[in-house]
PDB file of C-alpha atoms and ligand atoms in Angstrom:
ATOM      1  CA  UNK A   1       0.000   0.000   0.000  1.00  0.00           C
ATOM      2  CA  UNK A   2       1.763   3.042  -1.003  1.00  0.00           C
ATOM      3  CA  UNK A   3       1.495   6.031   1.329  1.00  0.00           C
ATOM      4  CA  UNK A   4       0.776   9.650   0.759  1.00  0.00           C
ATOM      5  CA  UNK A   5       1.819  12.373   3.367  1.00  0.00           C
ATOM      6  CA  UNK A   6      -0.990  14.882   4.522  1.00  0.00           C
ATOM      7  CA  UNK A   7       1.444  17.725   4.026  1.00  0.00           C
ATOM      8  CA  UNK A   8       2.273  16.607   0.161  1.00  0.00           C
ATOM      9  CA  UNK A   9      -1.619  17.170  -0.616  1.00  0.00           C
ATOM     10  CA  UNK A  10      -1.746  20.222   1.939  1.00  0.00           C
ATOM     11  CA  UNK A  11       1.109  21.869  -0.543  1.00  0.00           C
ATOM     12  CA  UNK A  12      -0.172  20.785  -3.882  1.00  0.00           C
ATOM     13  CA  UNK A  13      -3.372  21.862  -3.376  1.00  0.00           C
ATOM     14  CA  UNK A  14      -2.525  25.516  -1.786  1.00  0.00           C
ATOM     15  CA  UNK A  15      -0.200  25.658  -5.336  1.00  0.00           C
ATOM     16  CA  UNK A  16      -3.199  24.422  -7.795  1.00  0.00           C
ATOM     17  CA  UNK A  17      -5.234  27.256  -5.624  1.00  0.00           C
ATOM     18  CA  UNK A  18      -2.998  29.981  -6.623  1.00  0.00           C
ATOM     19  CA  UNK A  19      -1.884  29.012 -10.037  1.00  0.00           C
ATOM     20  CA  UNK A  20      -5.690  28.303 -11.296  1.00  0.00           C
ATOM     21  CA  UNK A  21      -6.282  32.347 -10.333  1.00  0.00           C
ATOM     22  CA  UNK A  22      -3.058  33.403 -11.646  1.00  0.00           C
ATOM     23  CA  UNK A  23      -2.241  31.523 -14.693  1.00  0.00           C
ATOM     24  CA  UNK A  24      -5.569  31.039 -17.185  1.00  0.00           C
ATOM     25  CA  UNK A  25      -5.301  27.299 -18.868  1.00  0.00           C
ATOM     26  CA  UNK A  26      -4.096  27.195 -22.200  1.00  0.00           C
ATOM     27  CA  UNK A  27      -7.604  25.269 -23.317  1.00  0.00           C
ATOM     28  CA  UNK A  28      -9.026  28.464 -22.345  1.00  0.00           C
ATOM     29  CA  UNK A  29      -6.800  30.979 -24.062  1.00  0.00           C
ATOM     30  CA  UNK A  30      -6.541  28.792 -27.008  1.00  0.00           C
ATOM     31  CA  UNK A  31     -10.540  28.905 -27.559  1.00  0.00           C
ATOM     32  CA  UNK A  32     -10.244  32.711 -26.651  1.00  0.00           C
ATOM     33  CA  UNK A  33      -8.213  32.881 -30.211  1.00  0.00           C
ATOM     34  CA  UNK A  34     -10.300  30.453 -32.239  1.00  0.00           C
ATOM     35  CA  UNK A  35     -12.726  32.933 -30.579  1.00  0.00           C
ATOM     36  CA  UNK A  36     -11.152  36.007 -32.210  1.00  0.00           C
ATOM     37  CA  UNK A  37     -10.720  34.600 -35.412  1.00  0.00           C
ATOM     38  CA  UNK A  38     -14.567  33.689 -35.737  1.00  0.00           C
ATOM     39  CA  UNK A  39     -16.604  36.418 -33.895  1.00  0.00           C
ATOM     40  CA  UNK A  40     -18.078  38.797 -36.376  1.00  0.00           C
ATOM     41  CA  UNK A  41     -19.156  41.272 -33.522  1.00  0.00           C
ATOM     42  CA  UNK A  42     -16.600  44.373 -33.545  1.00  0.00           C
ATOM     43  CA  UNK A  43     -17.613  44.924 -29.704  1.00  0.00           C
ATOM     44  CA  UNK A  44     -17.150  41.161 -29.424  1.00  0.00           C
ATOM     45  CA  UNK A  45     -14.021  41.255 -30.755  1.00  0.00           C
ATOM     46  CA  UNK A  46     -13.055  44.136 -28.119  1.00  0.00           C
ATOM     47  CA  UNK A  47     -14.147  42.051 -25.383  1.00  0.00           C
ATOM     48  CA  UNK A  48     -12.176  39.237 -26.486  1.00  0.00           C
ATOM     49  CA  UNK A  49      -9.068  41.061 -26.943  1.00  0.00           C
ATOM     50  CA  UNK A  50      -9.567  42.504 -23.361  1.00  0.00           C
ATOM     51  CA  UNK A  51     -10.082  39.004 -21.626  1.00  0.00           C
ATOM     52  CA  UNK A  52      -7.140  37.859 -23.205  1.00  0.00           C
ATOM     53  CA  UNK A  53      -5.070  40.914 -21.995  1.00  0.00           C
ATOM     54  CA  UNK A  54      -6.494  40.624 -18.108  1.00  0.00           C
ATOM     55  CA  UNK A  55      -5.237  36.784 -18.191  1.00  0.00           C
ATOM     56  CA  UNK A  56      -1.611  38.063 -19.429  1.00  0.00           C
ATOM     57  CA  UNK A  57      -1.916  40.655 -16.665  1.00  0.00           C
ATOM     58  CA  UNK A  58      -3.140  38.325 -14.042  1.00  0.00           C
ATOM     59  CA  UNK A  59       0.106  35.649 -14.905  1.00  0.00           C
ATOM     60  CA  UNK A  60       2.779  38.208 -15.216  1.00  0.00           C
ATOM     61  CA  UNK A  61       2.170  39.923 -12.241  1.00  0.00           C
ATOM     62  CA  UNK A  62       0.677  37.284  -9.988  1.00  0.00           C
ATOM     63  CA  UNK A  63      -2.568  38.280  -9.595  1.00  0.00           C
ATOM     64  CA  UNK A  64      -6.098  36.440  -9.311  1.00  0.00           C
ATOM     65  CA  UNK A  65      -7.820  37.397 -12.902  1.00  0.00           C
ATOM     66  CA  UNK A  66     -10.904  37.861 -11.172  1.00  0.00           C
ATOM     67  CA  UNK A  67     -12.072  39.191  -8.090  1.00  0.00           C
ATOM     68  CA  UNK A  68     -14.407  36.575  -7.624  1.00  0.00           C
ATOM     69  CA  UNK A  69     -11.816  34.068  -6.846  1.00  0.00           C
ATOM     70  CA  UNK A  70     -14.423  30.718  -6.716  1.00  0.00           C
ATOM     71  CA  UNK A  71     -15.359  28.464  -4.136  1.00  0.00           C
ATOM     72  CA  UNK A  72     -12.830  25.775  -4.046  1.00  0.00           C
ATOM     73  CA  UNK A  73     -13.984  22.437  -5.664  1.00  0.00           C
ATOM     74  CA  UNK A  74     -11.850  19.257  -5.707  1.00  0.00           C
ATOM     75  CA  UNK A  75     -12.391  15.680  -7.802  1.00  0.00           C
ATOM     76  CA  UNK A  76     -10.208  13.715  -6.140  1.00  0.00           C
ATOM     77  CA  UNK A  77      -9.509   9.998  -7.685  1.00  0.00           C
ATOM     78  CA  UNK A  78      -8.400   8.125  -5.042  1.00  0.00           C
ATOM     79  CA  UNK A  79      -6.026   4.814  -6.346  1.00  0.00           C
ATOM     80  CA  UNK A  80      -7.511   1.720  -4.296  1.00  0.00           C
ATOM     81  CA  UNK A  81      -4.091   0.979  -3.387  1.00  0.00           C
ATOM     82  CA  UNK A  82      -2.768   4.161  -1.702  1.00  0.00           C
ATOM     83  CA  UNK A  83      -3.722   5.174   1.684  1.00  0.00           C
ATOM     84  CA  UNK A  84      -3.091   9.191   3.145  1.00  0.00           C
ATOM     85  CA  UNK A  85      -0.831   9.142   6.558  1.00  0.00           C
ATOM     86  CA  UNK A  86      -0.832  12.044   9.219  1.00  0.00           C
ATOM     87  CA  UNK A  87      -4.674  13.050   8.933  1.00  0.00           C
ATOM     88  CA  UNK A  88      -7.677  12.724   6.563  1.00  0.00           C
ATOM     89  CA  UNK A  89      -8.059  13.535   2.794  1.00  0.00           C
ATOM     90  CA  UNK A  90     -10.943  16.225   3.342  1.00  0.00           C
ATOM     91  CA  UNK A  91      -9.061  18.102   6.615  1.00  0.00           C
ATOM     92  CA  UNK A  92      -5.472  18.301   4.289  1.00  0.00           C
ATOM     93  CA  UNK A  93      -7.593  19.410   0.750  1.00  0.00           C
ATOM     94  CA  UNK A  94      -9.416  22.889   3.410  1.00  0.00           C
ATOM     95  CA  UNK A  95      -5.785  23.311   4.844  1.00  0.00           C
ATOM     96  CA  UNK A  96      -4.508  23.684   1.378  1.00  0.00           C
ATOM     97  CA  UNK A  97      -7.346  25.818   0.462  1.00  0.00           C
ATOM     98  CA  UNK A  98      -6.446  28.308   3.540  1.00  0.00           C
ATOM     99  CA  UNK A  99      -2.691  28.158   2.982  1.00  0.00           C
ATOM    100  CA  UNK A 100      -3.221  28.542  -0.864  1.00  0.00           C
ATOM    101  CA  UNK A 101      -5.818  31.778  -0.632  1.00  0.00           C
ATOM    102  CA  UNK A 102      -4.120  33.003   2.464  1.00  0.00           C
ATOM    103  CA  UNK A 103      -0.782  33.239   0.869  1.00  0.00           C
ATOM    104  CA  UNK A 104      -1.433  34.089  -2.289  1.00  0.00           C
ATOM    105  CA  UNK A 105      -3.629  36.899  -1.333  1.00  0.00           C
ATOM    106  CA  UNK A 106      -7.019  35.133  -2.607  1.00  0.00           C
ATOM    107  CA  UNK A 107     -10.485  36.511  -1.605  1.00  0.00           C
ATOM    108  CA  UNK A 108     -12.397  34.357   0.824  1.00  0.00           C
ATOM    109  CA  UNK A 109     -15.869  33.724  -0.443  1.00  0.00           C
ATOM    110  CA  UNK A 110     -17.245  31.326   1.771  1.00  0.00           C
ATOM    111  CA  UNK A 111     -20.201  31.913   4.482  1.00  0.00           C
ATOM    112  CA  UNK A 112     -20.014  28.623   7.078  1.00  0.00           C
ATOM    113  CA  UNK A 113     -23.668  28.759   7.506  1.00  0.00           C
ATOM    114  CA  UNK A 114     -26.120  29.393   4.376  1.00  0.00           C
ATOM    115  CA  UNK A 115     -28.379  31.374   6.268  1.00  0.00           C
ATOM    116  CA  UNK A 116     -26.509  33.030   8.847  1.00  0.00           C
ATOM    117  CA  UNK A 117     -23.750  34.150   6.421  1.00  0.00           C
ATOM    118  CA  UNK A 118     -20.674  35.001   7.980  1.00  0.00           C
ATOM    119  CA  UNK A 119     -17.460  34.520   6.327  1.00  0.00           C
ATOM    120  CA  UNK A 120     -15.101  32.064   7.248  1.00  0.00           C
ATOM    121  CA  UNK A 121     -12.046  34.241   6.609  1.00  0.00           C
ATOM    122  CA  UNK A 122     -10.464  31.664   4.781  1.00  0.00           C
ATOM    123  CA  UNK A 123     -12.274  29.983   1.693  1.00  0.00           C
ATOM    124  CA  UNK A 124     -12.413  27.008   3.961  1.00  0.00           C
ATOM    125  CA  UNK A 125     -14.426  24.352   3.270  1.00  0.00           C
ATOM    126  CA  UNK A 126     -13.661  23.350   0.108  1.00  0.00           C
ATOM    127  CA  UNK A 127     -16.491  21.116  -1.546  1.00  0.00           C
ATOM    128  CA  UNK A 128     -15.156  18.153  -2.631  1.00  0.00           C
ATOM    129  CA  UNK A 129     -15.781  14.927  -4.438  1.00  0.00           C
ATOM    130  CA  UNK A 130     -14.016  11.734  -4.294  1.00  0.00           C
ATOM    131  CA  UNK A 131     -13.865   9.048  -6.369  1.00  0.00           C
ATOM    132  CA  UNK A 132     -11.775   5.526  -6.105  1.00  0.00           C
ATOM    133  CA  UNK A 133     -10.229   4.229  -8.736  1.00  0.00           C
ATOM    134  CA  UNK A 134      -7.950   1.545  -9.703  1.00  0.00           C
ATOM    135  CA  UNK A 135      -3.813   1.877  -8.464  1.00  0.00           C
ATOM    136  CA  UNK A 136      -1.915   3.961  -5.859  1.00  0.00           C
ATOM    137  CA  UNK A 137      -1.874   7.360  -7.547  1.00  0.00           C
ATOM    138  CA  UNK A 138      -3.897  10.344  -5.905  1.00  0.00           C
ATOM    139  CA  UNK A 139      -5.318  13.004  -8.919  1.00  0.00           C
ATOM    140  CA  UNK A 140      -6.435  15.925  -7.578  1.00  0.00           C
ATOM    141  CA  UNK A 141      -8.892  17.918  -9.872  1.00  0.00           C
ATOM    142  CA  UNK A 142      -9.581  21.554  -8.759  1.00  0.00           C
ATOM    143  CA  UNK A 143     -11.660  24.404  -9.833  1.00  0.00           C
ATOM    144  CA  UNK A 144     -12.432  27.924  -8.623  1.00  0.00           C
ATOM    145  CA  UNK A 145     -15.705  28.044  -9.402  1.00  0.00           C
ATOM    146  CA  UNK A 146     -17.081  31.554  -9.530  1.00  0.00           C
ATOM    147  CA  UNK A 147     -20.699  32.330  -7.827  1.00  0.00           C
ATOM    148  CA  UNK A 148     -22.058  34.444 -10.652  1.00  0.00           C
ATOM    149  CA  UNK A 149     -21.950  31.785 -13.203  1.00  0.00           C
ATOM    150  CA  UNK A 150     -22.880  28.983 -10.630  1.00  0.00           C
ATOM    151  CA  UNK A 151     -25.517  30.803  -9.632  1.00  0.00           C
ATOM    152  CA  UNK A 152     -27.139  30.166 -13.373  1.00  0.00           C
ATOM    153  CA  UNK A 153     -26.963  26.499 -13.599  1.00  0.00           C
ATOM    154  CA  UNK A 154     -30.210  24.298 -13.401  1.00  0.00           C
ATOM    155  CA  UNK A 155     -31.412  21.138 -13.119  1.00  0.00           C
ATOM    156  CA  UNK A 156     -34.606  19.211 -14.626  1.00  0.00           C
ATOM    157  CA  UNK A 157     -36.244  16.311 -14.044  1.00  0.00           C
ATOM    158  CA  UNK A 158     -37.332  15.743 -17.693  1.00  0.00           C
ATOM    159  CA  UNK A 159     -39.640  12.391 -18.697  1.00  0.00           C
ATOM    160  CA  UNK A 160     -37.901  10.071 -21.055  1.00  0.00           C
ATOM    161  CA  UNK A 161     -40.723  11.018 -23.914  1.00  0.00           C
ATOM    162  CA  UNK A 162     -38.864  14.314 -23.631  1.00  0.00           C
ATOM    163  CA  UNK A 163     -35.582  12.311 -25.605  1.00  0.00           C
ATOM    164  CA  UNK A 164     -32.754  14.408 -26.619  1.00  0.00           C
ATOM    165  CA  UNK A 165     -34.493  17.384 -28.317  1.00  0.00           C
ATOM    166  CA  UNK A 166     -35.986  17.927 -24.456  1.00  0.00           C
ATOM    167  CA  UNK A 167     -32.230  18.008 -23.668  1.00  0.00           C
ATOM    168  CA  UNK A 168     -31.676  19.883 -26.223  1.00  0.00           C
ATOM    169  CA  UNK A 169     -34.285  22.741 -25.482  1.00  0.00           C
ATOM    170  CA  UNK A 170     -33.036  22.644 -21.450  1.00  0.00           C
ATOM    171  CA  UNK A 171     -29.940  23.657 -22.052  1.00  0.00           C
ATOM    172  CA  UNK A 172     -30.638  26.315 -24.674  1.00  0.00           C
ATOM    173  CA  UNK A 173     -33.167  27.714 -22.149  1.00  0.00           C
ATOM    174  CA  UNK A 174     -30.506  27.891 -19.386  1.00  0.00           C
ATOM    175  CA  UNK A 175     -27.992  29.201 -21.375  1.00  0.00           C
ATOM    176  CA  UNK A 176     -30.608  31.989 -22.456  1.00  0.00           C
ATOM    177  CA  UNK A 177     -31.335  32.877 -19.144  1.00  0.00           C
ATOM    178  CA  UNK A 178     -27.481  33.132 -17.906  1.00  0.00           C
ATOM    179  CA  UNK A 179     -27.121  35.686 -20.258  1.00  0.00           C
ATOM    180  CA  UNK A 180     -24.744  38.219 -18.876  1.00  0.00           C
ATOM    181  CA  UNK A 181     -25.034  37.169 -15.630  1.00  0.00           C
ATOM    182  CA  UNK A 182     -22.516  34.284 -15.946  1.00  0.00           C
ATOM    183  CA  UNK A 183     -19.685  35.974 -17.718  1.00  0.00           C
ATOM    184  CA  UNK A 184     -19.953  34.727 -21.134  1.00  0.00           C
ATOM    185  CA  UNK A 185     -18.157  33.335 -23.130  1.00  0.00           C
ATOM    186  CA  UNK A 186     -19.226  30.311 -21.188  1.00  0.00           C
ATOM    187  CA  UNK A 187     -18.202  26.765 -20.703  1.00  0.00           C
ATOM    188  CA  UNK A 188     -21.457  24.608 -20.620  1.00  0.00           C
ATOM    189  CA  UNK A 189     -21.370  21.481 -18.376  1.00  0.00           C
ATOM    190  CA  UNK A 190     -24.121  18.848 -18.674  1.00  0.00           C
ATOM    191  CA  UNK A 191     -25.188  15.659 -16.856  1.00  0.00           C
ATOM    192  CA  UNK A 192     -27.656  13.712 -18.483  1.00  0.00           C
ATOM    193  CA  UNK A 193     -29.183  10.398 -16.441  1.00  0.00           C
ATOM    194  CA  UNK A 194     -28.560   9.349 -13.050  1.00  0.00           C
ATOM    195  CA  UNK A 195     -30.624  10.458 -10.090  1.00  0.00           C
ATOM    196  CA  UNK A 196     -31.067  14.123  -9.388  1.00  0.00           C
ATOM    197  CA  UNK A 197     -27.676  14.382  -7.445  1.00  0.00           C
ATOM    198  CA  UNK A 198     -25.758  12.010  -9.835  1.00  0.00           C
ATOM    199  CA  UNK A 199     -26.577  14.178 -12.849  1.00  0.00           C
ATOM    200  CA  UNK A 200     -26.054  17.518 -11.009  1.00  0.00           C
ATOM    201  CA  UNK A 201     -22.135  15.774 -10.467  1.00  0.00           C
ATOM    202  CA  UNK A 202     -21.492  14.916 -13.578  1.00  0.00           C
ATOM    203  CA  UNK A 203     -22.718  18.064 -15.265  1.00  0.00           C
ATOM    204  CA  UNK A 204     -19.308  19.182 -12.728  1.00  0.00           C
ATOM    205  CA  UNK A 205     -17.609  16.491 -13.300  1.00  0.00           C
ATOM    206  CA  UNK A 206     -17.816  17.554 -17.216  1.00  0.00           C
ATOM    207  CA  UNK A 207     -16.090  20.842 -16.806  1.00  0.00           C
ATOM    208  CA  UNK A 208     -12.942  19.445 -15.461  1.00  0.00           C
ATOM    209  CA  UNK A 209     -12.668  18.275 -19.160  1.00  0.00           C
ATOM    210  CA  UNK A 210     -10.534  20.774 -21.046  1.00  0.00           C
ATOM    211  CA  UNK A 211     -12.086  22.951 -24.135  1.00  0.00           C
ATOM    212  CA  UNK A 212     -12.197  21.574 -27.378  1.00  0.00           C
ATOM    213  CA  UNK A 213     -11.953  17.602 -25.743  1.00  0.00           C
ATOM    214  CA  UNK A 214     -15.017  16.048 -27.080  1.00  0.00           C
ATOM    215  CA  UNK A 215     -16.143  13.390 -25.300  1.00  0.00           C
ATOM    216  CA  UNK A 216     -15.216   9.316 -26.294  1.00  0.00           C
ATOM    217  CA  UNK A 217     -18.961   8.710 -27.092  1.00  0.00           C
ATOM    218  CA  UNK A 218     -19.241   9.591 -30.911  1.00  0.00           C
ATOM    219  CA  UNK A 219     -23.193  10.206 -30.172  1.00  0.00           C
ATOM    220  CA  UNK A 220     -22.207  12.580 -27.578  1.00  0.00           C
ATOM    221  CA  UNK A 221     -19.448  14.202 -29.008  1.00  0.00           C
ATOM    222  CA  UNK A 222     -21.977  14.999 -32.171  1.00  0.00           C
ATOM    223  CA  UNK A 223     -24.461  16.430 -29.690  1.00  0.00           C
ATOM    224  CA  UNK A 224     -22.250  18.400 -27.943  1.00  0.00           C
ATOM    225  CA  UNK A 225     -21.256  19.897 -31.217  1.00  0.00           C
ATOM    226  CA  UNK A 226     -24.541  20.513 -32.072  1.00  0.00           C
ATOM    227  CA  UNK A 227     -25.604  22.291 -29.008  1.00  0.00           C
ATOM    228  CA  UNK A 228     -21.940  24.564 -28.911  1.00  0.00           C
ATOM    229  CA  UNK A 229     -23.631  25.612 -32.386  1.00  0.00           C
ATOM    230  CA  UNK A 230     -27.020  26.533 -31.226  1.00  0.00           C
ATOM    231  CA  UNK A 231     -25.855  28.080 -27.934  1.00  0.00           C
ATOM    232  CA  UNK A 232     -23.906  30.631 -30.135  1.00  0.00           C
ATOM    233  CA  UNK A 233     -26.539  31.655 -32.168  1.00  0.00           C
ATOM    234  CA  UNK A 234     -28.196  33.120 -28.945  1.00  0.00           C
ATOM    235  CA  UNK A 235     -26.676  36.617 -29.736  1.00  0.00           C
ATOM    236  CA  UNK A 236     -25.316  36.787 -26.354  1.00  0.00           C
ATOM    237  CA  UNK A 237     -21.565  37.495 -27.066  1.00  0.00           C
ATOM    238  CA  UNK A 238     -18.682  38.036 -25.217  1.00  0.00           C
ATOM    239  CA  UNK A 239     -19.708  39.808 -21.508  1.00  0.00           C
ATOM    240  CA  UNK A 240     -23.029  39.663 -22.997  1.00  0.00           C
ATOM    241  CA  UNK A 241     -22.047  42.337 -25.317  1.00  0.00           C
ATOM    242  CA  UNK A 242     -23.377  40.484 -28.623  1.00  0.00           C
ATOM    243  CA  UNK A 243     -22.185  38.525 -31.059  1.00  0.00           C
ATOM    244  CA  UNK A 244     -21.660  34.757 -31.859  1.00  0.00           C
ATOM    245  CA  UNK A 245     -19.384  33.739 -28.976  1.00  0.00           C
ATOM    246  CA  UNK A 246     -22.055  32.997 -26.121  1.00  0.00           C
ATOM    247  CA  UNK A 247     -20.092  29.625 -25.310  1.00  0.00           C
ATOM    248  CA  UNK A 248     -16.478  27.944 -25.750  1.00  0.00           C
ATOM    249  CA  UNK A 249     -17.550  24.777 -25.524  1.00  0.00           C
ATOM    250  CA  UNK A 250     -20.493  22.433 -24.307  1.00  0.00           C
ATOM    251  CA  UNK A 251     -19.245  19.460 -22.389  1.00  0.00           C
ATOM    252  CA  UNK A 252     -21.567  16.362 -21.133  1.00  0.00           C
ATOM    253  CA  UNK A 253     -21.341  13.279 -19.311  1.00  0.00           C
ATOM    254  CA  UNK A 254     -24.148  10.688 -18.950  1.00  0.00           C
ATOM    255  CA  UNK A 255     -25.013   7.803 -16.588  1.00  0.00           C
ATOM    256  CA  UNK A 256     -27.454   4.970 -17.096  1.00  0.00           C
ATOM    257  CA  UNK A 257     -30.696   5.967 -15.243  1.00  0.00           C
ATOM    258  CA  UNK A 258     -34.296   4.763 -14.119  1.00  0.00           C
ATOM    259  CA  UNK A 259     -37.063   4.213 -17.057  1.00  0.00           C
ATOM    260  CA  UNK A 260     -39.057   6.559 -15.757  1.00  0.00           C
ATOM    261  CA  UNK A 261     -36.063   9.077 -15.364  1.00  0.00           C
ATOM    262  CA  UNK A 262     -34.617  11.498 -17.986  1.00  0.00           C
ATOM    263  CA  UNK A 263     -32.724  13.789 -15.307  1.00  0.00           C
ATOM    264  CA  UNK A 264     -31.014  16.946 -16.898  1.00  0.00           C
ATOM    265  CA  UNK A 265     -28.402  19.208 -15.107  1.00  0.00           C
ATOM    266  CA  UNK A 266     -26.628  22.226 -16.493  1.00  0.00           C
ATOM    267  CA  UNK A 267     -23.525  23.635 -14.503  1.00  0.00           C
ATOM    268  CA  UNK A 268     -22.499  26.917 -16.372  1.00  0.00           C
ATOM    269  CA  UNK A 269     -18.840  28.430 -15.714  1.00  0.00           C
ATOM    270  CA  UNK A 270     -17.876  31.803 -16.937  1.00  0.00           C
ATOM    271  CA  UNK A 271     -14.633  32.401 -19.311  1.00  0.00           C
ATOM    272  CA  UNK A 272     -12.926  32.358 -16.556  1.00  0.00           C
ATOM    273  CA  UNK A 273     -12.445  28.547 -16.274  1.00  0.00           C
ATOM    274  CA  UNK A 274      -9.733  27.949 -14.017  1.00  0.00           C
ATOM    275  CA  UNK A 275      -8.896  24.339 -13.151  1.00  0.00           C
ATOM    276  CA  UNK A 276      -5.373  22.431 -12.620  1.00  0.00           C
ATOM    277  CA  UNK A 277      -4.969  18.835 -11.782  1.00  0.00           C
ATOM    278  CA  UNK A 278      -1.588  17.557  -9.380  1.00  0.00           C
ATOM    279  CA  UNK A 279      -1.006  13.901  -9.553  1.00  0.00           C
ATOM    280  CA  UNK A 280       0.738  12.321  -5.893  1.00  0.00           C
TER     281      UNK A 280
HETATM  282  S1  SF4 B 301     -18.761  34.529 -12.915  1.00  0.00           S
HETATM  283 FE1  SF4 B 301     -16.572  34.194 -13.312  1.00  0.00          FE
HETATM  284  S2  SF4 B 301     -15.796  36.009 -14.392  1.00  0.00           S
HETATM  285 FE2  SF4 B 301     -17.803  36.496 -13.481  1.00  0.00          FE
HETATM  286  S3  SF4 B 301     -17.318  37.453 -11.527  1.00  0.00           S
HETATM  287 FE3  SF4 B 301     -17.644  35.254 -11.108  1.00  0.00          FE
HETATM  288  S4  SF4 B 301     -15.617  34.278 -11.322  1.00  0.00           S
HETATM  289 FE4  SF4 B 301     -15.469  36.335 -12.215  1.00  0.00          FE
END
């Protein structure tokens, strides 16, 4: 059984905290100029141009691209055959979070009660999902995961007669209706099937894939094509500015489900997509 020290994930994942705000991933600034080349909108152009400058600003001088600097979420594959020494998985992943914001002069976003709302100070608690997995390795998957888009995602329980132009119409509408208000261009994540919590996962689980991976299914990867094509004819634009850059990509995972299910969720991130992955 191969071990893994609490303070090896404590550092990793205060690193992956800062470097996700500081450095944009080069999925995202690659789509950014595919983006640039395509959109027809002057204004959207503009826009483009000035995302693309904030990033460079944000890496060369070390500085969170947004102020909104995300609620800390982890997918964590855990290898069956490795076991953490010197304290638990979930107390080292919210140390890292404090050391990593702390240090690298992060904004805490977090309120430790829903309805009282005070902030923690500290970003702490991360939310975090774990997964095990064949072998001995530990993959940690994080994302700061901004409020304004999160706070546009949706989730449907949809009957099977529905099929996939239900799907279809679910997303479009929730794309619609994030608008501005989720920072566009956006990066659409869907979970089709499941339960209701499964699917709201995996539409999460789907934006840890980078832009412009299409997923292994060949149907899927067709639909997801499909729906990047008919998001961007919503007008929205860059910032919500118009033009024909409302998303960079749609991304979607699927589960079998019940025969009475057809569960739909739709996680929407902003441009800012910052994720990083550390493998122990
Ligand atoms: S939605 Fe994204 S870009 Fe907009 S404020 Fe939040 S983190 Fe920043």
């Amino acid at each position: 059984m191969r071990e893994i020290k609490y303070d090896a994930i404590v550092e990793a994942v205060a690193d992956m905290c800062q470097r996700a705000n500081y450095d944009l991933g080069a999925d995202v600034v690659q789509a950014f100029r595919q983006a640039l080349r395509s959109e027809v909108s002057e204004t959207g152009r503009d826009v483009l141009s000035q995302l693309m400058e904030n990033a460079q600003i944000a890496a060369r001088e070390r500085v969170p691209m947004c102020q909104d600097t995300g609620v800390a979420v982890f997918l964590v594959e855990v290898g069956q055959d490795c076991r953490i020494v010197g304290g638990s998985l979930y107390d080292a992943i919210n140390d890292g979070v404090r050391k990593g914001y702390r240090e690298g002069y992060l904004r805490s976003s977090i309120v430790g009660h829903p309805l009282e709302r005070v902030n923690t100070g500290d970003n702490a608690p991360a939310v975090t999902h774990v997964e095990l997995v064949p072998g001995d390795k530990l993959t940690i998957h994080f994302s700061a995961k901004g409020g304004g888009s999160e706070n546009m995602s949706a989730l449907k329980m949809l009957k099977p007669s529905d099929g996939v132009e239900g799907v279809k119409a679910f997303v479009l509408e929730t794309a619609r209706n994030a608008g501005p208000n989720a920072c566009p261009p956006m990066v659409v994540g869907v979970g089709i099937g499941g339960t209701f919590e499964k699917a709201a996962y995996l539409a999460k689980k789907s934006l840890f894939r980078p832009i412009g991976e299409r997923s292994p299914r060949p149907e899927i990867a067709v639909l997801e094509e499909e729906l990047v094509e008919m998001c961007n004819k919503l007008g929205i634009g860059p910032q919500g500015m118009g033009g024909r850059t409302t998303v960079l990509d749609v991304k979607i995972e699927i589960y079998p489900c019940h025969i009475a299910s057809l569960p739909v969720a739709v996680n929407i991130n902003c441009h800012a997509s910052r994720h990083k992955e550390a493998v122990l």
